[in-house]
């Protein structure tokens, strides 16, 4: 008999629902919240309200696209954390209510585990063990994945995340939020002619706050002597910042591969949509003879398909949670 799982993701500013049948993603609907753009970042209170508006239509669309009715479902998987508490609560409460009404089990999923397991939402699956560089708006981690249920952090950011470095740079350049995709586009039109510092941390951890400060002073000094500096040079600035972020990430990934002897590497999370990072990973993989995995765009950003995939492996291992489960904004890895 087939296993059908409904998955719900509401950790930040996108409401998403997916249906997974025996580990295959049948539907993966994402409703992107545009209400935050004018504020230059996600406004938590607005995000929760938007989730409340969108969750029922999004779940309905996911079921319809998968061609099933709720009575097909064997379990409901949802993001327990980490994320914005008000946003998480909408998804958790919806999942609990629906599971109760259908009398089916609940599966709590860690958002960062799910970004890694997004590689199993499509083919080919990575060979285990593999290294996953997870780069998103809130996290930057190098993960050693032993199996679907066992993974450990080898290194992570001590301050800002890679996505945050893109977004904060964009804010200084006057680009709309989230700036990552815009910087990616503009970087293609420029050259990395400006040099920014790469943090010198000895282990596999990262730091991006120094880069942010360096960019701030760089812009302040250049704008002092030419007030049109940013508009004239925006393509080269974007190319230079992007180059620095990619260099920082790839240097650590190379180090992680050397230290662990693992030559299967993957990238995940919103920043893994970056075209420069994707190209660079392929080039490095060819150079070092790595097996590499780059998710489709659909599975890079926040989406319920990855939550359902993570939920599926927990289902197979009989890992369910109780009705008294609560959202956790700072859920430990
Ligand atoms: O994984 P995600 O959708 O949400 C979080 O869990 O944070 O990641 C969002 C982040 C944002 O910082 C956004 O600017 C960044 O991913 N991002 C990109 C690109 N597309 C999204 N950064 C660089 N280049 C892109 N093409
Ligand atoms: Zn995410």
CSV table of C-alpha atoms in Angstrom, one decimal, residues 72-273:
chain,number,residue,atom,x,y,z
A,72,UNK,CA,-5.9,9.3,1.2
A,73,UNK,CA,-3.4,10.7,3.7
A,74,UNK,CA,-1.4,8.5,6.1
A,75,UNK,CA,0.3,11.3,8.0
A,76,UNK,CA,0.9,15.1,8.1
A,77,UNK,CA,4.5,16.4,8.3
A,78,UNK,CA,5.2,20.0,9.3
A,79,UNK,CA,8.1,22.4,10.1
A,80,UNK,CA,8.5,22.5,13.9
A,81,UNK,CA,11.4,25.0,13.7
A,82,UNK,CA,13.7,26.9,13.6
A,83,UNK,CA,12.0,30.0,12.2
A,84,UNK,CA,9.8,32.9,13.2
A,85,UNK,CA,7.6,31.7,16.1
A,86,UNK,CA,4.4,33.4,14.8
A,87,UNK,CA,4.8,31.9,11.4
A,88,UNK,CA,5.6,28.4,12.7
A,89,UNK,CA,2.6,28.4,14.9
A,90,UNK,CA,0.2,28.8,12.0
A,91,UNK,CA,1.6,25.7,10.2
A,92,UNK,CA,1.9,23.7,13.4
A,93,UNK,CA,-1.6,24.5,14.5
A,94,UNK,CA,-3.0,23.7,11.1
A,95,UNK,CA,-1.2,20.4,10.9
A,96,UNK,CA,-2.3,19.4,14.4
A,97,UNK,CA,-5.9,20.2,13.7
A,98,UNK,CA,-6.0,18.4,10.4
A,99,UNK,CA,-4.3,15.3,11.8
A,100,UNK,CA,-6.7,15.2,14.7
A,101,UNK,CA,-9.7,15.5,12.4
A,102,UNK,CA,-8.4,12.7,10.1
A,103,UNK,CA,-7.2,10.6,13.0
A,104,UNK,CA,-3.7,10.2,11.4
A,105,UNK,CA,-0.2,10.7,12.9
A,106,UNK,CA,1.9,13.9,12.9
A,107,UNK,CA,5.6,14.1,12.0
A,108,UNK,CA,7.6,17.1,13.2
A,109,UNK,CA,10.4,18.1,10.9
A,110,UNK,CA,13.5,20.3,11.5
A,111,UNK,CA,13.7,22.9,8.8
A,112,UNK,CA,17.5,22.6,8.3
A,113,UNK,CA,17.4,18.8,8.1
A,114,UNK,CA,14.8,19.3,5.4
A,115,UNK,CA,16.9,21.6,3.3
A,116,UNK,CA,19.6,18.9,3.3
A,117,UNK,CA,17.1,16.1,2.5
A,118,UNK,CA,15.7,18.2,-0.4
A,119,UNK,CA,18.3,16.2,-2.3
A,120,UNK,CA,16.1,13.2,-1.9
A,121,UNK,CA,13.0,15.0,-3.3
A,122,UNK,CA,14.4,14.4,-6.8
A,123,UNK,CA,16.9,12.1,-8.6
A,124,UNK,CA,19.7,11.2,-8.5
A,125,UNK,CA,20.1,10.9,-4.7
A,126,UNK,CA,23.5,11.6,-3.3
A,127,UNK,CA,25.6,8.7,-2.1
A,128,UNK,CA,26.1,8.5,1.7
A,129,UNK,CA,28.0,9.8,3.5
A,130,UNK,CA,28.0,13.2,1.8
A,131,UNK,CA,28.8,16.8,2.7
A,132,UNK,CA,26.0,19.4,2.3
A,133,UNK,CA,26.7,23.1,2.3
A,134,UNK,CA,23.4,24.6,3.4
A,135,UNK,CA,23.2,28.3,2.7
A,136,UNK,CA,20.0,30.2,3.4
A,137,UNK,CA,18.8,33.5,4.7
A,138,UNK,CA,19.3,32.5,8.3
A,139,UNK,CA,21.9,29.7,8.2
A,140,UNK,CA,25.2,28.7,6.7
A,141,UNK,CA,26.3,25.2,7.6
A,142,UNK,CA,28.5,22.4,6.5
A,143,UNK,CA,26.7,19.2,7.3
A,144,UNK,CA,28.0,15.6,7.3
A,145,UNK,CA,25.1,13.4,6.3
A,146,UNK,CA,25.5,9.8,7.4
A,147,UNK,CA,22.0,8.7,6.5
A,148,UNK,CA,18.5,10.2,6.2
A,149,UNK,CA,18.1,10.5,10.0
A,150,UNK,CA,21.6,11.1,11.1
A,151,UNK,CA,23.5,14.3,10.3
A,152,UNK,CA,25.9,16.5,12.1
A,153,UNK,CA,27.1,20.1,11.8
A,154,UNK,CA,30.9,20.3,11.0
A,155,UNK,CA,30.9,24.1,10.7
A,156,UNK,CA,28.5,27.0,10.7
A,157,UNK,CA,28.4,30.8,10.7
A,158,UNK,CA,29.4,32.6,13.9
A,159,UNK,CA,27.4,35.7,13.0
A,160,UNK,CA,25.6,36.5,9.7
A,161,UNK,CA,24.4,33.9,7.2
A,162,UNK,CA,25.5,33.9,3.6
A,163,UNK,CA,21.9,34.9,2.5
A,164,UNK,CA,22.0,37.7,5.0
A,165,UNK,CA,25.3,38.9,3.5
A,166,UNK,CA,23.6,39.1,0.1
A,167,UNK,CA,20.5,40.8,1.6
A,168,UNK,CA,22.3,43.3,3.7
A,169,UNK,CA,24.6,44.2,0.8
A,170,UNK,CA,21.6,44.7,-1.3
A,171,UNK,CA,20.0,47.0,1.2
A,172,UNK,CA,23.2,49.2,1.2
A,173,UNK,CA,23.0,49.3,-2.6
A,174,UNK,CA,19.3,50.2,-2.6
A,175,UNK,CA,18.1,46.9,-4.1
A,176,UNK,CA,14.7,45.5,-3.1
A,177,UNK,CA,14.4,42.6,-0.5
A,178,UNK,CA,15.4,39.8,-0.9
A,179,UNK,CA,18.4,41.1,-2.7
A,180,UNK,CA,20.2,37.7,-3.4
A,181,UNK,CA,18.5,37.1,-6.8
A,182,UNK,CA,19.1,40.7,-7.8
A,183,UNK,CA,22.7,40.7,-6.9
A,184,UNK,CA,23.0,37.4,-8.9
A,185,UNK,CA,21.5,39.1,-12.0
A,186,UNK,CA,23.7,42.2,-11.8
A,187,UNK,CA,26.8,40.2,-11.0
A,188,UNK,CA,26.5,38.6,-14.4
A,189,UNK,CA,26.9,42.1,-16.0
A,190,UNK,CA,30.0,43.0,-14.1
A,191,UNK,CA,33.5,41.9,-13.1
A,192,UNK,CA,34.8,41.2,-9.6
A,193,UNK,CA,37.3,44.1,-9.7
A,194,UNK,CA,37.0,45.2,-6.1
A,195,UNK,CA,38.6,43.2,-3.3
A,196,UNK,CA,36.8,42.4,-0.1
A,197,UNK,CA,38.2,40.5,2.9
A,198,UNK,CA,37.6,36.7,3.3
A,199,UNK,CA,37.2,35.9,7.0
A,200,UNK,CA,40.2,33.9,8.4
A,201,UNK,CA,38.6,31.4,10.7
A,202,UNK,CA,40.7,28.3,11.2
A,203,UNK,CA,38.1,25.6,11.6
A,204,UNK,CA,35.1,24.9,9.4
A,205,UNK,CA,33.1,27.8,10.8
A,206,UNK,CA,32.2,31.0,8.8
A,207,UNK,CA,31.8,34.7,9.5
A,208,UNK,CA,30.2,37.2,7.3
A,209,UNK,CA,29.9,40.3,9.6
A,210,UNK,CA,33.4,41.6,8.7
A,211,UNK,CA,32.5,41.5,5.0
A,212,UNK,CA,29.3,43.6,5.7
A,213,UNK,CA,31.4,46.2,7.6
A,214,UNK,CA,34.0,46.3,4.8
A,215,UNK,CA,31.3,46.9,2.2
A,216,UNK,CA,29.8,49.6,4.3
A,217,UNK,CA,33.1,51.5,4.6
A,218,UNK,CA,34.0,50.8,0.9
A,219,UNK,CA,30.7,52.4,-0.2
A,220,UNK,CA,30.9,55.3,2.3
A,221,UNK,CA,34.4,56.2,1.1
A,222,UNK,CA,33.7,56.0,-2.7
A,223,UNK,CA,30.4,57.8,-2.4
A,224,UNK,CA,32.2,60.7,-0.6
A,225,UNK,CA,34.3,61.3,-3.7
A,226,UNK,CA,31.6,60.4,-6.3
A,227,UNK,CA,28.0,60.6,-5.3
A,228,UNK,CA,27.0,58.5,-8.3
A,229,UNK,CA,29.5,55.7,-7.5
A,230,UNK,CA,26.9,53.1,-6.6
A,231,UNK,CA,24.8,53.6,-9.7
A,232,UNK,CA,27.8,53.7,-12.0
A,233,UNK,CA,29.5,50.7,-10.5
A,234,UNK,CA,26.7,48.5,-9.2
A,235,UNK,CA,27.4,45.6,-11.6
A,236,UNK,CA,31.1,45.4,-10.6
A,237,UNK,CA,30.2,45.8,-6.9
A,238,UNK,CA,27.7,43.0,-7.1
A,239,UNK,CA,30.1,40.8,-9.0
A,240,UNK,CA,32.9,41.5,-6.4
A,241,UNK,CA,30.7,40.8,-3.3
A,242,UNK,CA,29.2,37.7,-4.9
A,243,UNK,CA,32.7,36.5,-5.7
A,244,UNK,CA,33.9,37.0,-2.1
A,245,UNK,CA,30.9,35.1,-0.6
A,246,UNK,CA,31.3,32.2,-3.1
A,247,UNK,CA,35.1,32.1,-2.4
A,248,UNK,CA,34.4,31.9,1.4
A,249,UNK,CA,31.9,29.1,1.0
A,250,UNK,CA,33.9,27.1,-1.5
A,251,UNK,CA,37.2,27.3,0.5
A,252,UNK,CA,35.4,25.8,3.5
A,253,UNK,CA,33.7,23.1,1.5
A,254,UNK,CA,37.1,22.1,0.1
A,255,UNK,CA,38.6,22.0,3.6
A,256,UNK,CA,35.7,19.9,4.8
A,257,UNK,CA,36.2,17.4,2.0
A,258,UNK,CA,39.9,17.2,2.8
A,259,UNK,CA,39.4,16.8,6.6
A,260,UNK,CA,36.7,14.1,6.2
A,261,UNK,CA,37.9,12.4,3.1
A,262,UNK,CA,34.3,12.6,1.7
A,263,UNK,CA,34.1,13.4,-2.0
A,264,UNK,CA,30.3,13.6,-2.4
A,265,UNK,CA,29.3,17.2,-2.0
A,266,UNK,CA,26.0,19.0,-2.3
A,267,UNK,CA,24.6,22.5,-1.8
A,268,UNK,CA,21.2,23.4,-0.4
A,269,UNK,CA,19.1,26.4,0.8
A,270,UNK,CA,18.0,29.6,-0.9
A,271,UNK,CA,21.5,30.8,-1.7
A,272,UNK,CA,22.2,27.5,-3.6
A,273,UNK,CA,20.0,29.1,-6.3
